[in-house]
């Protein structure tokens, strides 16, 4: 396990922060894709479409792996994934406003023994 020196955050908190930023990147990539598509820039649409697709797949994998730990309902994960960029903003806002559940934070912190 990686030692983060003075970092007191749990693994779940670090995953939530990463997902929060990937959510924003996913939304921005969608806006960029829409801009290329609306202006009729075919090469830009193809390149940005591939980039957005890879970012969305990373976002989807992160949402699916963190849903249970964050104690989100599967309905929230489904809406977050099926609603496109609005769903990624929903995920961002939920993490920003609620963060990691307190009892999940304690459970994660006590589950891994720290080296002496």
JSON list of C-alpha atoms in Angstrom, two decimals:
[
{"chain": "A", "resi": 1, "resn": "UNK", "atom": "CA", "xyz": [0.00, 0.00, 0.00]},
{"chain": "A", "resi": 2, "resn": "UNK", "atom": "CA", "xyz": [1.27, 3.46, -0.84]},
{"chain": "A", "resi": 3, "resn": "UNK", "atom": "CA", "xyz": [2.14, 5.64, 2.12]},
{"chain": "A", "resi": 4, "resn": "UNK", "atom": "CA", "xyz": [0.93, 9.21, 1.72]},
{"chain": "A", "resi": 5, "resn": "UNK", "atom": "CA", "xyz": [3.08, 10.57, 4.59]},
{"chain": "A", "resi": 6, "resn": "UNK", "atom": "CA", "xyz": [1.09, 13.29, 6.31]},
{"chain": "A", "resi": 7, "resn": "UNK", "atom": "CA", "xyz": [-2.10, 12.75, 4.32]},
{"chain": "A", "resi": 8, "resn": "UNK", "atom": "CA", "xyz": [-4.86, 11.78, 6.75]},
{"chain": "A", "resi": 9, "resn": "UNK", "atom": "CA", "xyz": [-7.49, 11.15, 4.08]},
{"chain": "A", "resi": 10, "resn": "UNK", "atom": "CA", "xyz": [-8.79, 7.66, 3.49]},
{"chain": "A", "resi": 11, "resn": "UNK", "atom": "CA", "xyz": [-8.60, 5.76, 0.22]},
{"chain": "A", "resi": 12, "resn": "UNK", "atom": "CA", "xyz": [-12.32, 6.34, -0.29]},
{"chain": "A", "resi": 13, "resn": "UNK", "atom": "CA", "xyz": [-11.88, 10.09, 0.15]},
{"chain": "A", "resi": 14, "resn": "UNK", "atom": "CA", "xyz": [-9.08, 10.11, -2.42]},
{"chain": "A", "resi": 15, "resn": "UNK", "atom": "CA", "xyz": [-11.23, 8.12, -4.85]},
{"chain": "A", "resi": 16, "resn": "UNK", "atom": "CA", "xyz": [-14.13, 10.54, -4.34]},
{"chain": "A", "resi": 17, "resn": "UNK", "atom": "CA", "xyz": [-11.91, 13.54, -5.05]},
{"chain": "A", "resi": 18, "resn": "UNK", "atom": "CA", "xyz": [-10.60, 11.87, -8.22]},
{"chain": "A", "resi": 19, "resn": "UNK", "atom": "CA", "xyz": [-14.15, 11.07, -9.35]},
{"chain": "A", "resi": 20, "resn": "UNK", "atom": "CA", "xyz": [-15.24, 14.63, -8.67]},
{"chain": "A", "resi": 21, "resn": "UNK", "atom": "CA", "xyz": [-12.58, 15.96, -11.04]},
{"chain": "A", "resi": 22, "resn": "UNK", "atom": "CA", "xyz": [-13.17, 13.30, -13.68]},
{"chain": "A", "resi": 23, "resn": "UNK", "atom": "CA", "xyz": [-16.86, 14.31, -13.59]},
{"chain": "A", "resi": 24, "resn": "UNK", "atom": "CA", "xyz": [-15.93, 17.87, -14.50]},
{"chain": "A", "resi": 25, "resn": "UNK", "atom": "CA", "xyz": [-13.50, 16.76, -17.21]},
{"chain": "A", "resi": 26, "resn": "UNK", "atom": "CA", "xyz": [-16.20, 14.51, -18.68]},
{"chain": "A", "resi": 27, "resn": "UNK", "atom": "CA", "xyz": [-18.63, 17.43, -18.87]},
{"chain": "A", "resi": 28, "resn": "UNK", "atom": "CA", "xyz": [-16.05, 19.75, -20.42]},
{"chain": "A", "resi": 29, "resn": "UNK", "atom": "CA", "xyz": [-15.11, 17.10, -22.99]},
{"chain": "A", "resi": 30, "resn": "UNK", "atom": "CA", "xyz": [-18.78, 16.74, -23.93]},
{"chain": "A", "resi": 31, "resn": "UNK", "atom": "CA", "xyz": [-19.12, 20.49, -24.39]},
{"chain": "A", "resi": 32, "resn": "UNK", "atom": "CA", "xyz": [-16.01, 20.47, -26.59]},
{"chain": "A", "resi": 33, "resn": "UNK", "atom": "CA", "xyz": [-17.40, 17.58, -28.63]},
{"chain": "A", "resi": 34, "resn": "UNK", "atom": "CA", "xyz": [-20.71, 19.40, -29.07]},
{"chain": "A", "resi": 35, "resn": "UNK", "atom": "CA", "xyz": [-18.88, 22.55, -30.19]},
{"chain": "A", "resi": 36, "resn": "UNK", "atom": "CA", "xyz": [-16.95, 20.66, -32.87]},
{"chain": "A", "resi": 37, "resn": "UNK", "atom": "CA", "xyz": [-20.09, 18.87, -34.01]},
{"chain": "A", "resi": 38, "resn": "UNK", "atom": "CA", "xyz": [-22.20, 22.05, -34.16]},
{"chain": "A", "resi": 39, "resn": "UNK", "atom": "CA", "xyz": [-19.56, 23.90, -36.19]},
{"chain": "A", "resi": 40, "resn": "UNK", "atom": "CA", "xyz": [-19.34, 21.03, -38.67]},
{"chain": "A", "resi": 41, "resn": "UNK", "atom": "CA", "xyz": [-15.69, 20.30, -37.94]},
{"chain": "A", "resi": 42, "resn": "UNK", "atom": "CA", "xyz": [-15.59, 16.61, -38.87]},
{"chain": "A", "resi": 43, "resn": "UNK", "atom": "CA", "xyz": [-11.93, 15.87, -37.94]},
{"chain": "A", "resi": 44, "resn": "UNK", "atom": "CA", "xyz": [-12.35, 17.71, -34.63]},
{"chain": "A", "resi": 45, "resn": "UNK", "atom": "CA", "xyz": [-15.56, 15.81, -33.94]},
{"chain": "A", "resi": 46, "resn": "UNK", "atom": "CA", "xyz": [-13.89, 12.47, -34.62]},
{"chain": "A", "resi": 47, "resn": "UNK", "atom": "CA", "xyz": [-10.84, 13.21, -32.49]},
{"chain": "A", "resi": 48, "resn": "UNK", "atom": "CA", "xyz": [-12.76, 14.81, -29.65]},
{"chain": "A", "resi": 49, "resn": "UNK", "atom": "CA", "xyz": [-15.39, 12.08, -29.87]},
{"chain": "A", "resi": 50, "resn": "UNK", "atom": "CA", "xyz": [-12.76, 9.42, -29.24]},
{"chain": "A", "resi": 51, "resn": "UNK", "atom": "CA", "xyz": [-11.27, 11.45, -26.40]},
{"chain": "A", "resi": 52, "resn": "UNK", "atom": "CA", "xyz": [-14.68, 12.03, -24.83]},
{"chain": "A", "resi": 53, "resn": "UNK", "atom": "CA", "xyz": [-15.51, 8.33, -25.17]},
{"chain": "A", "resi": 54, "resn": "UNK", "atom": "CA", "xyz": [-12.38, 7.31, -23.28]},
{"chain": "A", "resi": 55, "resn": "UNK", "atom": "CA", "xyz": [-13.06, 9.87, -20.56]},
{"chain": "A", "resi": 56, "resn": "UNK", "atom": "CA", "xyz": [-16.66, 8.69, -20.26]},
{"chain": "A", "resi": 57, "resn": "UNK", "atom": "CA", "xyz": [-15.53, 5.06, -19.91]},
{"chain": "A", "resi": 58, "resn": "UNK", "atom": "CA", "xyz": [-13.16, 6.08, -17.11]},
{"chain": "A", "resi": 59, "resn": "UNK", "atom": "CA", "xyz": [-15.99, 8.05, -15.46]},
{"chain": "A", "resi": 60, "resn": "UNK", "atom": "CA", "xyz": [-18.37, 5.09, -15.75]},
{"chain": "A", "resi": 61, "resn": "UNK", "atom": "CA", "xyz": [-15.84, 2.67, -14.26]},
{"chain": "A", "resi": 62, "resn": "UNK", "atom": "CA", "xyz": [-15.16, 5.03, -11.38]},
{"chain": "A", "resi": 63, "resn": "UNK", "atom": "CA", "xyz": [-18.87, 5.54, -10.66]},
{"chain": "A", "resi": 64, "resn": "UNK", "atom": "CA", "xyz": [-19.54, 1.81, -10.68]},
{"chain": "A", "resi": 65, "resn": "UNK", "atom": "CA", "xyz": [-16.63, 1.02, -8.37]},
{"chain": "A", "resi": 66, "resn": "UNK", "atom": "CA", "xyz": [-17.37, 3.76, -5.83]},
{"chain": "A", "resi": 67, "resn": "UNK", "atom": "CA", "xyz": [-21.18, 3.54, -5.71]},
{"chain": "A", "resi": 68, "resn": "UNK", "atom": "CA", "xyz": [-21.38, 0.94, -2.97]},
{"chain": "A", "resi": 69, "resn": "UNK", "atom": "CA", "xyz": [-18.67, 2.51, -0.78]},
{"chain": "A", "resi": 70, "resn": "UNK", "atom": "CA", "xyz": [-20.30, 5.94, -1.03]},
{"chain": "A", "resi": 71, "resn": "UNK", "atom": "CA", "xyz": [-23.64, 4.33, -0.15]},
{"chain": "A", "resi": 72, "resn": "UNK", "atom": "CA", "xyz": [-25.35, 5.66, -3.24]},
{"chain": "A", "resi": 73, "resn": "UNK", "atom": "CA", "xyz": [-28.36, 3.79, -4.52]},
{"chain": "A", "resi": 74, "resn": "UNK", "atom": "CA", "xyz": [-27.94, 1.94, -7.79]},
{"chain": "A", "resi": 75, "resn": "UNK", "atom": "CA", "xyz": [-30.63, 4.24, -9.18]},
{"chain": "A", "resi": 76, "resn": "UNK", "atom": "CA", "xyz": [-28.27, 7.20, -8.63]},
{"chain": "A", "resi": 77, "resn": "UNK", "atom": "CA", "xyz": [-25.43, 5.43, -10.44]},
{"chain": "A", "resi": 78, "resn": "UNK", "atom": "CA", "xyz": [-27.78, 4.57, -13.32]},
{"chain": "A", "resi": 79, "resn": "UNK", "atom": "CA", "xyz": [-29.03, 8.16, -13.60]},
{"chain": "A", "resi": 80, "resn": "UNK", "atom": "CA", "xyz": [-25.46, 9.45, -13.35]},
{"chain": "A", "resi": 81, "resn": "UNK", "atom": "CA", "xyz": [-24.38, 7.27, -16.24]},
{"chain": "A", "resi": 82, "resn": "UNK", "atom": "CA", "xyz": [-27.46, 7.50, -18.45]},
{"chain": "A", "resi": 83, "resn": "UNK", "atom": "CA", "xyz": [-28.00, 11.26, -18.17]},
{"chain": "A", "resi": 84, "resn": "UNK", "atom": "CA", "xyz": [-24.73, 12.05, -19.96]},
{"chain": "A", "resi": 85, "resn": "UNK", "atom": "CA", "xyz": [-23.01, 15.29, -18.98]},
{"chain": "A", "resi": 86, "resn": "UNK", "atom": "CA", "xyz": [-25.88, 16.23, -16.68]},
{"chain": "A", "resi": 87, "resn": "UNK", "atom": "CA", "xyz": [-25.32, 12.96, -14.85]},
{"chain": "A", "resi": 88, "resn": "UNK", "atom": "CA", "xyz": [-21.66, 13.73, -14.38]},
{"chain": "A", "resi": 89, "resn": "UNK", "atom": "CA", "xyz": [-22.62, 17.10, -12.92]},
{"chain": "A", "resi": 90, "resn": "UNK", "atom": "CA", "xyz": [-25.02, 15.31, -10.55]},
{"chain": "A", "resi": 91, "resn": "UNK", "atom": "CA", "xyz": [-22.18, 13.07, -9.40]},
{"chain": "A", "resi": 92, "resn": "UNK", "atom": "CA", "xyz": [-19.89, 16.10, -8.98]},
{"chain": "A", "resi": 93, "resn": "UNK", "atom": "CA", "xyz": [-22.48, 17.97, -6.93]},
{"chain": "A", "resi": 94, "resn": "UNK", "atom": "CA", "xyz": [-23.28, 15.01, -4.69]},
{"chain": "A", "resi": 95, "resn": "UNK", "atom": "CA", "xyz": [-19.60, 14.53, -3.87]},
{"chain": "A", "resi": 96, "resn": "UNK", "atom": "CA", "xyz": [-19.08, 18.27, -3.40]},
{"chain": "A", "resi": 97, "resn": "UNK", "atom": "CA", "xyz": [-22.07, 18.70, -1.09]},
{"chain": "A", "resi": 98, "resn": "UNK", "atom": "CA", "xyz": [-22.11, 15.43, 0.84]},
{"chain": "A", "resi": 99, "resn": "UNK", "atom": "CA", "xyz": [-18.57, 14.11, 0.55]},
{"chain": "A", "resi": 100, "resn": "UNK", "atom": "CA", "xyz": [-17.81, 10.66, 1.91]},
{"chain": "A", "resi": 101, "resn": "UNK", "atom": "CA", "xyz": [-20.34, 9.35, 4.45]},
{"chain": "A", "resi": 102, "resn": "UNK", "atom": "CA", "xyz": [-18.92, 9.72, 7.98]},
{"chain": "A", "resi": 103, "resn": "UNK", "atom": "CA", "xyz": [-19.45, 6.11, 9.00]},
{"chain": "A", "resi": 104, "resn": "UNK", "atom": "CA", "xyz": [-17.93, 4.93, 5.69]},
{"chain": "A", "resi": 105, "resn": "UNK", "atom": "CA", "xyz": [-14.94, 7.17, 6.38]},
{"chain": "A", "resi": 106, "resn": "UNK", "atom": "CA", "xyz": [-14.46, 5.65, 9.85]},
{"chain": "A", "resi": 107, "resn": "UNK", "atom": "CA", "xyz": [-14.98, 2.11, 8.58]},
{"chain": "A", "resi": 108, "resn": "UNK", "atom": "CA", "xyz": [-12.40, 2.58, 5.81]},
{"chain": "A", "resi": 109, "resn": "UNK", "atom": "CA", "xyz": [-9.89, 4.20, 8.14]},
{"chain": "A", "resi": 110, "resn": "UNK", "atom": "CA", "xyz": [-10.06, 1.35, 10.65]},
{"chain": "A", "resi": 111, "resn": "UNK", "atom": "CA", "xyz": [-10.11, -1.45, 8.07]},
{"chain": "A", "resi": 112, "resn": "UNK", "atom": "CA", "xyz": [-6.47, -0.99, 7.05]},
{"chain": "A", "resi": 113, "resn": "UNK", "atom": "CA", "xyz": [-3.88, -1.24, 9.82]},
{"chain": "A", "resi": 114, "resn": "UNK", "atom": "CA", "xyz": [-1.19, 1.42, 9.68]},
{"chain": "A", "resi": 115, "resn": "UNK", "atom": "CA", "xyz": [2.44, 0.30, 9.85]},
{"chain": "A", "resi": 116, "resn": "UNK", "atom": "CA", "xyz": [4.24, 1.17, 13.07]}
]
